[in-house]
Amino acid sequence: MSDRGDAEQPDVSLLPYRPCVGLMILNQDGLIFAGRRLDGGGESPAWQMPQGGIDPGEAPLEAGLRELREETGLAPEHVEVLGETRDWVKYDVPLALIGKLWGGRYRGQTQKWFALRLTAPDSAVNIETEDPEFCEWRWMAADALIEAIVPFKRDIYRSVLGEFAPLREPS
């Protein structure tokens, strides 16, 4: 027994991944919607594309359209679904965050991503939702988005943006 008061660290490899969806929303110029997280302060603001958990019994696209409304105020009639990732992609959160996110129940997320094109005017976006996730939003080029995302999500963003590259052409 340690007299230092150290708590036994759980074996992170035994924790599951949280099922989640991600949304790459494109405008007519091929730029990508990015929101600055309300909880991502500090020296470097945290930007990301909309994403969120899949509720029990919910299909991935259904969850994506729910998250679309919850995080951007957009309804399904404001977007056109362009495609989805072939496979689920996953990432691990840094060890320091495991106990702070999702009650320590997950090691990271496994995500199904959808590419959407905004068919409504920008004024349809309303991030002042019932439970806001973002404090501001903007359209970003892919390379700028990669730089703005938290480092532990960069590989997954590169993968998703790479797979969706043909869809990012201006319409």
XYZ file of C-alpha atoms in Angstrom:
171
model
C 0.000 0.000 0.000
C 1.294 3.418 -0.899
C 1.485 6.046 1.783
C 1.485 8.812 -0.849
C -2.302 8.715 -1.229
C -2.125 7.846 -4.930
C -5.378 6.526 -6.302
C -5.192 3.385 -8.381
C -5.241 4.430 -12.044
C -7.772 2.524 -14.165
C -6.546 0.578 -17.180
C -7.625 2.974 -19.933
C -7.359 0.227 -22.554
C -10.387 -1.436 -20.918
C -12.593 1.613 -21.427
C -14.865 1.663 -24.491
C -15.153 4.381 -27.123
C -18.157 6.695 -27.034
C -20.329 6.324 -30.174
C -20.522 9.714 -31.833
C -21.267 11.561 -35.069
C -19.425 14.442 -36.673
C -20.654 16.933 -39.252
C -18.615 18.660 -41.927
C -20.913 21.476 -43.068
C -19.804 23.133 -46.290
C -20.871 26.410 -47.825
C -21.150 27.037 -51.568
C -17.474 28.099 -51.672
C -16.270 24.795 -50.194
C -15.388 26.332 -46.819
C -16.108 24.401 -43.631
C -18.232 25.452 -40.656
C -16.186 25.677 -37.474
C -17.425 26.663 -34.044
C -15.300 27.941 -31.160
C -16.181 25.900 -28.108
C -17.573 27.730 -25.097
C -15.490 25.516 -22.800
C -12.311 25.814 -24.868
C -10.798 28.961 -23.436
C -7.207 29.303 -22.431
C -4.355 30.585 -24.540
C -5.542 28.863 -27.683
C -9.306 28.752 -28.396
C -10.698 25.337 -29.321
C -12.457 25.230 -32.694
C -14.232 22.193 -34.078
C -16.866 20.949 -36.452
C -20.199 20.004 -34.860
C -20.209 16.583 -33.247
C -21.979 14.708 -30.491
C -23.011 11.415 -29.007
C -25.429 8.924 -30.473
C -28.345 8.217 -28.145
C -29.447 4.585 -27.567
C -31.608 3.397 -30.465
C -30.646 6.369 -32.642
C -29.263 5.861 -36.153
C -26.056 7.796 -36.933
C -27.653 10.146 -39.496
C -30.579 10.746 -37.151
C -28.087 11.676 -34.403
C -26.217 13.913 -36.847
C -29.334 15.840 -37.791
C -30.245 16.213 -34.109
C -26.743 17.519 -33.331
C -27.021 19.859 -36.334
C -30.058 21.532 -34.758
C -28.658 21.453 -31.207
C -25.319 23.037 -32.105
C -26.035 25.250 -35.124
C -29.777 25.881 -35.045
C -29.997 24.432 -38.571
C -32.808 22.075 -39.556
C -32.534 19.172 -42.015
C -34.195 21.305 -44.706
C -31.273 23.770 -44.467
C -28.721 21.203 -45.659
C -28.118 18.590 -48.309
C -26.451 15.353 -47.177
C -23.477 14.772 -49.495
C -21.951 11.643 -48.026
C -20.633 9.772 -45.008
C -17.314 8.250 -44.072
C -16.789 4.683 -45.264
C -15.735 3.539 -41.828
C -16.023 4.644 -38.241
C -12.990 6.630 -37.117
C -11.787 6.853 -33.553
C -9.501 8.842 -31.353
C -8.269 8.643 -27.776
C -8.450 11.648 -25.492
C -5.325 12.581 -23.532
C -5.034 10.712 -20.226
C -5.438 13.962 -18.285
C -8.930 14.430 -19.793
C -10.321 10.933 -19.323
C -11.651 11.620 -15.824
C -13.046 15.011 -16.882
C -15.005 13.993 -19.989
C -18.122 11.809 -20.043
C -17.739 10.874 -16.372
C -14.566 8.904 -17.074
C -16.581 6.170 -18.834
C -14.816 6.391 -22.222
C -11.263 6.467 -23.545
C -12.243 8.474 -26.595
C -14.790 8.492 -29.378
C -15.630 6.358 -32.371
C -17.294 8.539 -34.958
C -19.312 8.318 -38.142
C -18.896 11.559 -40.094
C -21.361 13.146 -42.517
C -20.661 15.798 -45.142
C -23.450 18.345 -45.533
C -23.856 21.365 -47.804
C -25.653 24.400 -46.402
C -28.473 25.260 -48.818
C -29.893 28.103 -46.703
C -28.343 31.538 -46.183
C -25.716 31.960 -43.459
C -28.354 33.812 -41.443
C -30.055 30.449 -40.802
C -27.154 29.518 -38.508
C -27.978 30.255 -34.875
C -25.460 29.026 -32.303
C -27.469 30.602 -29.454
C -29.343 27.360 -28.944
C -31.001 25.964 -25.821
C -27.736 24.392 -24.649
C -25.046 26.290 -26.593
C -21.818 24.569 -27.514
C -20.140 27.416 -29.411
C -19.527 31.098 -28.650
C -18.742 32.018 -32.264
C -18.546 30.403 -35.658
C -16.934 31.014 -39.030
C -16.223 29.413 -42.390
C -12.683 28.019 -42.582
C -10.477 26.467 -45.205
C -9.412 22.898 -44.416
C -5.805 23.789 -43.579
C -6.888 26.584 -41.207
C -9.311 24.227 -39.485
C -6.572 21.635 -38.920
C -4.438 24.323 -37.255
C -7.351 25.532 -35.089
C -8.429 22.118 -33.786
C -7.108 20.726 -30.511
C -3.982 18.666 -31.249
C -5.401 15.288 -30.178
C -8.139 15.543 -32.857
C -5.901 16.620 -35.752
C -5.286 13.132 -37.157
C -8.993 12.317 -37.244
C -9.741 15.674 -38.891
C -7.055 15.056 -41.514
C -8.598 11.667 -42.228
C -12.159 12.999 -42.521
C -11.159 16.056 -44.565
C -9.095 13.828 -46.841
C -11.943 11.404 -47.431
C -14.379 14.261 -48.080
C -11.933 16.282 -50.241
C -13.884 15.730 -53.501
C -17.024 17.043 -51.778
C -15.272 20.246 -50.698
C -15.154 21.627 -54.236
C -17.167 24.861 -54.567
C -20.626 24.214 -55.946
